[in-house]
């Protein structure tokens, strides 16, 4: 059985940072739906052009488009052991679709850690966030600064601030999270898979708690 871990949490909870580390530790693929959209945006594919309209507004890309994109991604050979899913599913319809996809792939969701961070901390976190162009490594001007300003410690590429980290868009993203993604907490609690992690702690402590929670499941 391939193992899939779904990381939940509001925008700015640290899902991307944690998902990368976790995937490496567990030898699983790291699949970030946001990164795939941004990659398509950069190369101006049809998918990228369509997604941009929604991403710029802080809204979700429609379910059918997102589901088809993830389904294609899960066919790739690096998912042979499973994957850490970062940013997908984000709606109950996506969670249902994931269940169907995994049936075909002989995989299952084994754990759903929810990285909890209160709303008032999120805006401050996102406005100080810097992402690397090459691989999406994430830094924060105060909480996790790079050794050299503007340069990724891990691969030397340029750091940039995401357009959708602007304060108005951040507020919209947090609102959309509450309306459309928060119902997944209930969905995965009912499935017996949700484990809550305190996302306000240091990055390494959150990573430790995450690993512990997953091993328990
Ligand atoms: P993220 O990098 O996860 O914060 O995602 C950035 C943006 O990509 C989101 O604000 C959405 O517009 C879009 N996006 C990412 N994942 C999904 C998803 N699962 N469903 C719909 N839209 C998504």
Short mmCIF file of N, CA and C and ligand atoms in Angstrom, two decimals, residues 32-35 37-38 54-55 58-61 66 86-90 94 129 162 164 173, ligand 1:
data_model
loop_
_atom_site.label_atom_id
_atom_site.label_comp_id
_atom_site.label_asym_id
_atom_site.label_seq_id
_atom_site.Cartn_x
_atom_site.Cartn_y
_atom_site.Cartn_z
N UNK A 32 3.10 19.71 -3.89
CA UNK A 32 2.47 20.98 -3.49
C UNK A 32 1.65 21.49 -4.66
N UNK A 33 0.33 21.54 -4.49
CA UNK A 33 -0.53 22.01 -5.58
C UNK A 33 -0.20 23.46 -5.93
N UNK A 34 0.09 24.28 -4.92
CA UNK A 34 0.44 25.69 -5.17
C UNK A 34 1.71 25.79 -6.01
N UNK A 35 2.72 24.96 -5.70
CA UNK A 35 3.97 24.98 -6.48
C UNK A 35 3.72 24.57 -7.93
N UNK A 37 0.93 24.93 -9.62
CA UNK A 37 0.28 26.07 -10.28
C UNK A 37 1.31 27.15 -10.61
N UNK A 38 2.18 27.47 -9.65
CA UNK A 38 3.17 28.54 -9.89
C UNK A 38 4.14 28.18 -11.02
N UNK A 54 -7.50 33.03 -10.56
CA UNK A 54 -7.98 32.69 -9.22
C UNK A 54 -6.92 33.00 -8.17
N UNK A 55 -5.68 32.63 -8.46
CA UNK A 55 -4.60 32.81 -7.48
C UNK A 55 -4.44 34.30 -7.15
N UNK A 58 -6.87 35.40 -4.70
CA UNK A 58 -6.84 34.69 -3.41
C UNK A 58 -7.93 33.64 -3.33
N UNK A 59 -8.54 33.32 -4.48
CA UNK A 59 -9.59 32.29 -4.52
C UNK A 59 -9.00 30.94 -4.88
N UNK A 60 -9.81 29.90 -4.73
CA UNK A 60 -9.35 28.57 -5.12
C UNK A 60 -9.56 28.37 -6.62
N UNK A 61 -8.64 27.65 -7.23
CA UNK A 61 -8.79 27.23 -8.62
C UNK A 61 -9.92 26.18 -8.62
N UNK A 66 -8.16 21.37 -10.67
CA UNK A 66 -7.17 21.00 -9.66
C UNK A 66 -7.09 19.48 -9.51
N UNK A 86 0.61 18.65 0.05
CA UNK A 86 0.71 19.97 0.67
C UNK A 86 -0.18 20.94 -0.13
N UNK A 87 -1.35 21.26 0.42
CA UNK A 87 -2.26 22.18 -0.27
C UNK A 87 -3.35 21.47 -1.06
N UNK A 88 -3.36 20.18 -1.05
CA UNK A 88 -4.42 19.38 -1.68
C UNK A 88 -4.73 18.21 -0.78
N UNK A 89 -5.98 17.89 -0.49
CA UNK A 89 -7.20 18.56 -0.92
C UNK A 89 -7.46 19.85 -0.13
N UNK A 90 -8.25 20.72 -0.74
CA UNK A 90 -8.62 21.98 -0.09
C UNK A 90 -10.13 22.17 -0.01
N UNK A 94 -12.63 17.75 -3.32
CA UNK A 94 -11.27 17.30 -3.64
C UNK A 94 -10.89 16.09 -2.77
N UNK A 129 7.25 36.58 4.33
CA UNK A 129 7.69 35.34 3.69
C UNK A 129 8.46 35.59 2.39
N UNK A 162 5.88 36.34 -2.92
CA UNK A 162 4.76 35.96 -3.77
C UNK A 162 3.76 37.11 -3.89
N UNK A 164 0.65 36.87 -4.21
CA UNK A 164 -0.56 36.63 -3.41
C UNK A 164 -0.29 36.72 -1.90
N UNK A 173 -7.44 34.95 1.23
CA UNK A 173 -7.04 33.54 1.29
C UNK A 173 -7.43 32.93 2.64
P1 LIG B 1 -0.48 27.65 -1.79
O1 LIG B 1 0.90 27.76 -2.35
O2 LIG B 1 -0.81 26.28 -1.29
O3 LIG B 1 -0.77 28.74 -0.78
O4 LIG B 1 -1.49 27.92 -3.02
C1 LIG B 1 -1.51 29.15 -3.71
C2 LIG B 1 -2.81 29.31 -4.48
O5 LIG B 1 -2.94 28.25 -5.44
C3 LIG B 1 -4.07 29.22 -3.65
O6 LIG B 1 -4.40 30.44 -3.02
C4 LIG B 1 -5.10 28.80 -4.69
O7 LIG B 1 -5.48 29.89 -5.50
C5 LIG B 1 -4.30 27.84 -5.56
N1 LIG B 1 -4.41 26.45 -5.05
C6 LIG B 1 -3.43 25.69 -4.47
N2 LIG B 1 -3.89 24.48 -4.13
C7 LIG B 1 -5.19 24.46 -4.48
C8 LIG B 1 -6.24 23.49 -4.36
N3 LIG B 1 -6.03 22.30 -3.82
N4 LIG B 1 -7.48 23.84 -4.82
C9 LIG B 1 -7.70 25.02 -5.40
N5 LIG B 1 -6.78 25.99 -5.51
C10 LIG B 1 -5.54 25.72 -5.07
#
